[in-house]
Short mmCIF file of N, CA, C and O and ligand atoms in Angstrom, two decimals:
data_model
loop_
_atom_site.label_atom_id
_atom_site.label_comp_id
_atom_site.label_asym_id
_atom_site.label_seq_id
_atom_site.Cartn_x
_atom_site.Cartn_y
_atom_site.Cartn_z
N MET A 1 -13.88 5.37 -0.47
CA MET A 1 -12.66 5.15 -1.23
C MET A 1 -12.32 3.66 -1.24
O MET A 1 -12.37 3.01 -0.20
N ALA A 2 -11.99 3.13 -2.36
CA ALA A 2 -11.52 1.76 -2.41
C ALA A 2 -10.09 1.74 -1.86
O ALA A 2 -9.41 2.76 -1.82
N LEU A 3 -9.64 0.59 -1.47
CA LEU A 3 -8.26 0.43 -1.05
C LEU A 3 -7.46 -0.18 -2.19
O LEU A 3 -8.02 -0.66 -3.18
N MET A 4 -6.14 -0.15 -2.05
CA MET A 4 -5.26 -0.73 -3.07
C MET A 4 -4.10 -1.46 -2.39
O MET A 4 -3.74 -1.15 -1.26
N ILE A 5 -3.54 -2.42 -3.11
CA ILE A 5 -2.39 -3.16 -2.59
C ILE A 5 -1.14 -2.68 -3.32
O ILE A 5 -1.12 -2.64 -4.55
N THR A 6 -0.12 -2.30 -2.56
CA THR A 6 1.11 -1.79 -3.20
C THR A 6 2.09 -2.94 -3.48
O THR A 6 1.88 -4.08 -3.04
N ASP A 7 3.17 -2.59 -4.17
CA ASP A 7 4.15 -3.63 -4.54
C ASP A 7 4.98 -4.12 -3.35
O ASP A 7 5.89 -4.92 -3.52
N GLU A 8 4.64 -3.64 -2.15
CA GLU A 8 5.29 -4.20 -0.96
C GLU A 8 4.65 -5.52 -0.55
O GLU A 8 5.13 -6.20 0.37
N CYS A 9 3.55 -5.87 -1.21
CA CYS A 9 2.84 -7.13 -0.93
C CYS A 9 3.79 -8.31 -1.04
O CYS A 9 4.56 -8.42 -1.99
N ILE A 10 3.74 -9.21 -0.04
CA ILE A 10 4.61 -10.39 -0.04
C ILE A 10 3.83 -11.65 -0.41
O ILE A 10 4.30 -12.77 -0.18
N ASN A 11 2.63 -11.47 -0.96
CA ASN A 11 1.82 -12.62 -1.41
C ASN A 11 1.63 -13.66 -0.31
O ASN A 11 1.74 -14.87 -0.55
N CYS A 12 1.29 -13.17 0.88
CA CYS A 12 1.15 -14.11 2.01
C CYS A 12 -0.21 -14.81 2.00
O CYS A 12 -0.45 -15.71 2.80
N ASP A 13 -1.12 -14.37 1.17
CA ASP A 13 -2.43 -15.02 0.98
C ASP A 13 -3.46 -14.80 2.09
O ASP A 13 -4.55 -15.34 2.00
N VAL A 14 -3.13 -14.07 3.13
CA VAL A 14 -4.08 -14.01 4.25
C VAL A 14 -5.25 -13.06 4.02
O VAL A 14 -6.33 -13.24 4.59
N CYS A 15 -5.08 -12.03 3.17
CA CYS A 15 -6.16 -11.06 3.02
C CYS A 15 -7.30 -11.58 2.14
O CYS A 15 -8.47 -11.27 2.39
N GLU A 16 -6.97 -12.34 1.12
CA GLU A 16 -8.00 -12.74 0.14
C GLU A 16 -9.24 -13.37 0.78
O GLU A 16 -10.36 -12.95 0.50
N PRO A 17 -9.08 -14.38 1.66
CA PRO A 17 -10.29 -14.99 2.22
C PRO A 17 -11.04 -14.11 3.22
O PRO A 17 -12.19 -14.40 3.56
N GLU A 18 -10.41 -13.02 3.67
CA GLU A 18 -11.05 -12.15 4.66
C GLU A 18 -12.00 -11.14 4.03
O GLU A 18 -12.82 -10.54 4.71
N CYS A 19 -11.91 -10.93 2.72
CA CYS A 19 -12.71 -9.87 2.08
C CYS A 19 -14.16 -10.31 1.91
O CYS A 19 -14.44 -11.30 1.23
N PRO A 20 -15.10 -9.57 2.50
CA PRO A 20 -16.52 -9.94 2.41
C PRO A 20 -17.11 -9.70 1.03
O PRO A 20 -18.20 -10.18 0.72
N ASN A 21 -16.40 -8.95 0.19
CA ASN A 21 -16.92 -8.61 -1.14
C ASN A 21 -16.20 -9.35 -2.26
O ASN A 21 -16.43 -9.05 -3.44
N ASP A 22 -15.33 -10.28 -1.92
CA ASP A 22 -14.53 -10.99 -2.94
C ASP A 22 -13.82 -10.00 -3.87
O ASP A 22 -13.74 -10.21 -5.08
N ALA A 23 -13.32 -8.92 -3.28
CA ALA A 23 -12.67 -7.88 -4.09
C ALA A 23 -11.18 -8.16 -4.30
O ALA A 23 -10.55 -7.51 -5.14
N ILE A 24 -10.62 -9.10 -3.55
CA ILE A 24 -9.18 -9.36 -3.62
C ILE A 24 -8.91 -10.63 -4.42
O ILE A 24 -9.53 -11.66 -4.21
N SER A 25 -7.97 -10.50 -5.36
CA SER A 25 -7.58 -11.69 -6.14
C SER A 25 -6.10 -11.59 -6.49
O SER A 25 -5.50 -10.52 -6.44
N MET A 26 -5.52 -12.73 -6.84
CA MET A 26 -4.12 -12.75 -7.22
C MET A 26 -3.97 -12.16 -8.61
O MET A 26 -4.69 -12.53 -9.53
N GLY A 27 -3.06 -11.21 -8.77
CA GLY A 27 -2.79 -10.62 -10.07
C GLY A 27 -1.57 -11.29 -10.69
O GLY A 27 -1.12 -12.33 -10.21
N PRO A 28 -1.01 -10.67 -11.72
CA PRO A 28 0.16 -11.26 -12.38
C PRO A 28 1.36 -11.43 -11.44
O PRO A 28 2.11 -12.39 -11.55
N GLU A 29 1.52 -10.49 -10.50
CA GLU A 29 2.67 -10.57 -9.60
C GLU A 29 2.30 -10.52 -8.13
O GLU A 29 2.89 -11.20 -7.30
N ILE A 30 1.36 -9.67 -7.80
CA ILE A 30 0.92 -9.53 -6.42
C ILE A 30 -0.60 -9.52 -6.38
O ILE A 30 -1.26 -9.49 -7.42
N TYR A 31 -1.13 -9.51 -5.16
CA TYR A 31 -2.58 -9.45 -5.02
C TYR A 31 -3.11 -8.08 -5.44
O TYR A 31 -2.41 -7.06 -5.33
N LEU A 32 -4.35 -8.07 -5.94
CA LEU A 32 -4.99 -6.86 -6.42
C LEU A 32 -6.34 -6.69 -5.74
O LEU A 32 -6.98 -7.67 -5.37
N ILE A 33 -6.79 -5.43 -5.62
CA ILE A 33 -8.14 -5.14 -5.13
C ILE A 33 -8.94 -4.52 -6.27
O ILE A 33 -8.51 -3.56 -6.88
N ASP A 34 -10.10 -5.09 -6.55
CA ASP A 34 -11.01 -4.54 -7.55
C ASP A 34 -11.74 -3.35 -6.93
O ASP A 34 -12.56 -3.54 -6.02
N PRO A 35 -11.45 -2.13 -7.41
CA PRO A 35 -12.06 -0.95 -6.78
C PRO A 35 -13.58 -0.91 -6.93
O PRO A 35 -14.26 -0.23 -6.16
N ASN A 36 -14.10 -1.66 -7.89
CA ASN A 36 -15.56 -1.69 -8.05
C ASN A 36 -16.22 -2.56 -7.00
O ASN A 36 -17.45 -2.51 -6.81
N LYS A 37 -15.45 -3.39 -6.32
CA LYS A 37 -16.02 -4.27 -5.31
C LYS A 37 -15.63 -3.89 -3.88
O LYS A 37 -16.26 -4.34 -2.92
N CYS A 38 -14.57 -3.10 -3.73
CA CYS A 38 -14.12 -2.74 -2.37
C CYS A 38 -14.96 -1.61 -1.81
O CYS A 38 -15.04 -0.54 -2.40
N THR A 39 -15.57 -1.84 -0.66
CA THR A 39 -16.35 -0.79 0.04
C THR A 39 -15.63 -0.31 1.29
O THR A 39 -16.23 0.32 2.14
N GLU A 40 -14.34 -0.62 1.41
CA GLU A 40 -13.61 -0.39 2.67
C GLU A 40 -14.27 -1.18 3.79
O GLU A 40 -14.19 -0.82 4.95
N CYS A 41 -14.98 -2.23 3.40
CA CYS A 41 -15.72 -3.09 4.33
C CYS A 41 -16.97 -2.44 4.90
O CYS A 41 -17.63 -3.00 5.78
N VAL A 42 -17.33 -1.24 4.41
CA VAL A 42 -18.58 -0.60 4.83
C VAL A 42 -19.75 -1.55 4.55
O VAL A 42 -19.82 -2.16 3.49
N GLY A 43 -20.62 -1.67 5.52
CA GLY A 43 -21.77 -2.57 5.39
C GLY A 43 -21.52 -3.93 6.03
O GLY A 43 -22.46 -4.64 6.37
N HIS A 44 -20.24 -4.29 6.18
CA HIS A 44 -19.90 -5.60 6.74
C HIS A 44 -19.17 -5.50 8.08
O HIS A 44 -19.51 -6.18 9.03
N PHE A 45 -18.16 -4.63 8.13
CA PHE A 45 -17.32 -4.53 9.32
C PHE A 45 -16.98 -3.07 9.60
O PHE A 45 -17.04 -2.23 8.71
N ASP A 46 -16.58 -2.80 10.84
CA ASP A 46 -16.20 -1.44 11.22
C ASP A 46 -14.84 -1.04 10.66
O ASP A 46 -14.56 0.15 10.48
N GLU A 47 -13.98 -2.02 10.43
CA GLU A 47 -12.63 -1.74 9.94
C GLU A 47 -12.36 -2.57 8.69
O GLU A 47 -12.86 -3.69 8.58
N PRO A 48 -11.55 -2.06 7.75
CA PRO A 48 -11.17 -2.86 6.59
C PRO A 48 -10.46 -4.15 7.04
O PRO A 48 -9.42 -4.09 7.70
N GLN A 49 -11.03 -5.27 6.71
CA GLN A 49 -10.50 -6.55 7.20
C GLN A 49 -9.12 -6.87 6.62
O GLN A 49 -8.26 -7.42 7.30
N CYS A 50 -8.91 -6.51 5.35
CA CYS A 50 -7.60 -6.80 4.75
C CYS A 50 -6.49 -6.04 5.45
O CYS A 50 -5.40 -6.57 5.68
N VAL A 51 -6.77 -4.78 5.82
CA VAL A 51 -5.77 -3.96 6.50
C VAL A 51 -5.46 -4.56 7.87
O VAL A 51 -4.31 -4.57 8.32
N GLN A 52 -6.49 -5.10 8.52
CA GLN A 52 -6.32 -5.69 9.84
C GLN A 52 -5.36 -6.87 9.81
O GLN A 52 -4.59 -7.08 10.74
N VAL A 53 -5.42 -7.67 8.74
CA VAL A 53 -4.62 -8.90 8.72
C VAL A 53 -3.29 -8.76 7.98
O VAL A 53 -2.41 -9.60 8.15
N CYS A 54 -3.12 -7.73 7.17
CA CYS A 54 -1.90 -7.64 6.37
C CYS A 54 -0.67 -7.44 7.26
O CYS A 54 -0.59 -6.46 8.00
N PRO A 55 0.33 -8.33 7.16
CA PRO A 55 1.50 -8.25 8.04
C PRO A 55 2.50 -7.16 7.64
O PRO A 55 3.35 -6.78 8.45
N VAL A 56 2.39 -6.64 6.41
CA VAL A 56 3.38 -5.64 5.98
C VAL A 56 2.75 -4.26 5.72
O VAL A 56 3.40 -3.36 5.19
N GLU A 57 1.49 -4.11 6.10
CA GLU A 57 0.81 -2.81 5.99
C GLU A 57 0.96 -2.17 4.60
O GLU A 57 1.38 -1.03 4.47
N CYS A 58 0.59 -2.96 3.59
CA CYS A 58 0.75 -2.45 2.21
C CYS A 58 -0.58 -2.19 1.54
O CYS A 58 -0.71 -2.30 0.34
N ILE A 59 -1.64 -1.84 2.34
CA ILE A 59 -2.96 -1.62 1.75
C ILE A 59 -3.49 -0.23 2.11
O ILE A 59 -4.30 -0.06 3.01
N PRO A 60 -3.02 0.80 1.37
CA PRO A 60 -3.53 2.16 1.61
C PRO A 60 -4.83 2.42 0.83
O PRO A 60 -5.29 1.57 0.06
N ARG A 61 -5.37 3.62 1.01
CA ARG A 61 -6.52 4.03 0.21
C ARG A 61 -6.04 4.29 -1.22
O ARG A 61 -4.91 4.72 -1.44
N ASN A 62 -6.93 4.04 -2.18
CA ASN A 62 -6.61 4.23 -3.58
C ASN A 62 -6.98 5.65 -3.99
O ASN A 62 -8.16 5.99 -4.06
N PRO A 63 -5.98 6.52 -4.26
CA PRO A 63 -6.28 7.93 -4.57
C PRO A 63 -7.05 8.12 -5.86
O PRO A 63 -7.61 9.18 -6.10
N ASP A 64 -7.08 7.08 -6.70
CA ASP A 64 -7.83 7.18 -7.95
C ASP A 64 -9.31 6.84 -7.77
O ASP A 64 -10.10 6.92 -8.71
N HIS A 65 -9.68 6.42 -6.57
CA HIS A 65 -11.06 6.02 -6.32
C HIS A 65 -11.59 6.68 -5.05
O HIS A 65 -11.84 6.02 -4.05
N LEU A 66 -11.70 8.01 -5.10
CA LEU A 66 -12.18 8.77 -3.96
C LEU A 66 -13.69 8.61 -3.84
O LEU A 66 -14.43 8.88 -4.78
N GLU A 67 -14.16 8.15 -2.69
CA GLU A 67 -15.59 7.97 -2.47
C GLU A 67 -15.93 8.37 -1.03
O GLU A 67 -15.16 8.11 -0.12
N SER A 68 -17.10 8.95 -0.87
CA SER A 68 -17.56 9.32 0.46
C SER A 68 -18.13 8.09 1.16
O SER A 68 -18.37 7.06 0.52
N ALA A 69 -18.37 8.22 2.45
CA ALA A 69 -18.97 7.12 3.21
C ALA A 69 -20.33 6.75 2.61
O ALA A 69 -20.69 5.58 2.52
N GLU A 70 -21.05 7.77 2.15
CA GLU A 70 -22.37 7.52 1.55
C GLU A 70 -22.24 6.72 0.25
O GLU A 70 -23.01 5.80 -0.01
N GLN A 71 -21.25 7.08 -0.56
CA GLN A 71 -21.04 6.35 -1.82
C GLN A 71 -20.63 4.90 -1.55
O GLN A 71 -21.04 3.99 -2.26
N LEU A 72 -19.82 4.70 -0.50
CA LEU A 72 -19.41 3.33 -0.16
C LEU A 72 -20.63 2.52 0.28
O LEU A 72 -20.77 1.35 -0.06
N GLN A 73 -21.53 3.17 1.02
CA GLN A 73 -22.75 2.50 1.46
C GLN A 73 -23.60 2.12 0.24
O GLN A 73 -24.14 1.02 0.17
N GLN A 74 -23.68 3.03 -0.73
CA GLN A 74 -24.45 2.74 -1.94
C GLN A 74 -23.82 1.59 -2.73
O GLN A 74 -24.51 0.74 -3.28
N LYS A 75 -22.48 1.57 -2.76
CA LYS A 75 -21.79 0.48 -3.47
C LYS A 75 -22.09 -0.85 -2.78
O LYS A 75 -22.34 -1.86 -3.43
N TYR A 76 -22.08 -0.82 -1.45
CA TYR A 76 -22.40 -2.02 -0.68
C TYR A 76 -23.79 -2.54 -1.06
O TYR A 76 -23.97 -3.72 -1.33
N HIS A 77 -24.77 -1.66 -1.10
CA HIS A 77 -26.14 -2.09 -1.42
C HIS A 77 -26.23 -2.62 -2.85
O HIS A 77 -26.92 -3.60 -3.12
N ALA A 78 -25.52 -1.98 -3.78
CA ALA A 78 -25.53 -2.44 -5.18
C ALA A 78 -24.89 -3.83 -5.28
O ALA A 78 -25.39 -4.70 -5.99
N LEU A 79 -23.79 -4.04 -4.55
CA LEU A 79 -23.12 -5.34 -4.58
C LEU A 79 -24.01 -6.43 -3.99
O LEU A 79 -24.09 -7.54 -4.51
N MET A 80 -24.69 -6.09 -2.90
CA MET A 80 -25.57 -7.08 -2.27
C MET A 80 -26.74 -7.42 -3.18
O MET A 80 -27.14 -8.58 -3.29
N ALA A 81 -27.28 -6.41 -3.85
CA ALA A 81 -28.40 -6.64 -4.77
C ALA A 81 -27.95 -7.54 -5.92
O ALA A 81 -28.68 -8.46 -6.32
N ALA A 82 -26.75 -7.31 -6.44
CA ALA A 82 -26.24 -8.12 -7.55
C ALA A 82 -26.00 -9.56 -7.09
O ALA A 82 -26.30 -10.52 -7.79
N LYS A 83 -25.48 -9.69 -5.86
CA LYS A 83 -25.15 -11.01 -5.32
C LYS A 83 -26.42 -11.83 -5.09
O LYS A 83 -26.46 -13.04 -5.35
N ASN A 84 -27.47 -11.16 -4.63
CA ASN A 84 -28.70 -11.87 -4.30
C ASN A 84 -29.64 -12.01 -5.52
O ASN A 84 -30.73 -12.52 -5.40
N GLY A 85 -29.16 -11.52 -6.66
CA GLY A 85 -29.91 -11.67 -7.89
C GLY A 85 -31.22 -10.92 -7.83
O GLY A 85 -32.18 -11.29 -8.49
S1 LIG B 101 -11.34 -3.09 2.63
FE1 LIG B 101 -12.76 -4.78 2.90
S2 LIG B 101 -13.93 -4.78 0.97
FE2 LIG B 101 -12.05 -3.64 0.58
S3 LIG B 101 -10.60 -5.15 -0.19
FE3 LIG B 101 -10.26 -4.96 2.02
S4 LIG B 101 -11.47 -6.61 2.89
FE4 LIG B 101 -12.23 -6.28 0.80
S1 LIG B 102 -2.16 -9.57 3.44
FE1 LIG B 102 -0.85 -7.95 2.59
S2 LIG B 102 1.06 -8.98 2.05
FE2 LIG B 102 -0.49 -10.57 2.35
S3 LIG B 102 -1.29 -10.96 0.29
FE3 LIG B 102 -2.62 -9.45 1.24
S4 LIG B 102 -1.79 -7.46 0.61
FE4 LIG B 102 -0.21 -8.99 0.22
#
């Protein structure tokens, strides 16, 4: 499952540089997570790094992007393959 940032985000900027998949970017008002790039940090870390650093706990799972651990692993491999050309 990809994660999502809710409107409780205070734009503190700390999560963006922590994402190993460059899935987090500033949106029109608050930060956004690209569900096509978020693997819940599978393949990189044991825990979602953005959730670890967010001071207001506004990063839940995205109910519109339900994925199994296996699917997240496959997404990780696809992202790495794209990154490495
Ligand atoms: S869970 Fe990991 S991959 Fe997903 S947005 Fe957060 S830091 Fe990036
Ligand atoms: S760490 Fe949390 S509050 Fe800070 S920018 Fe990211 S989502 Fe928003």
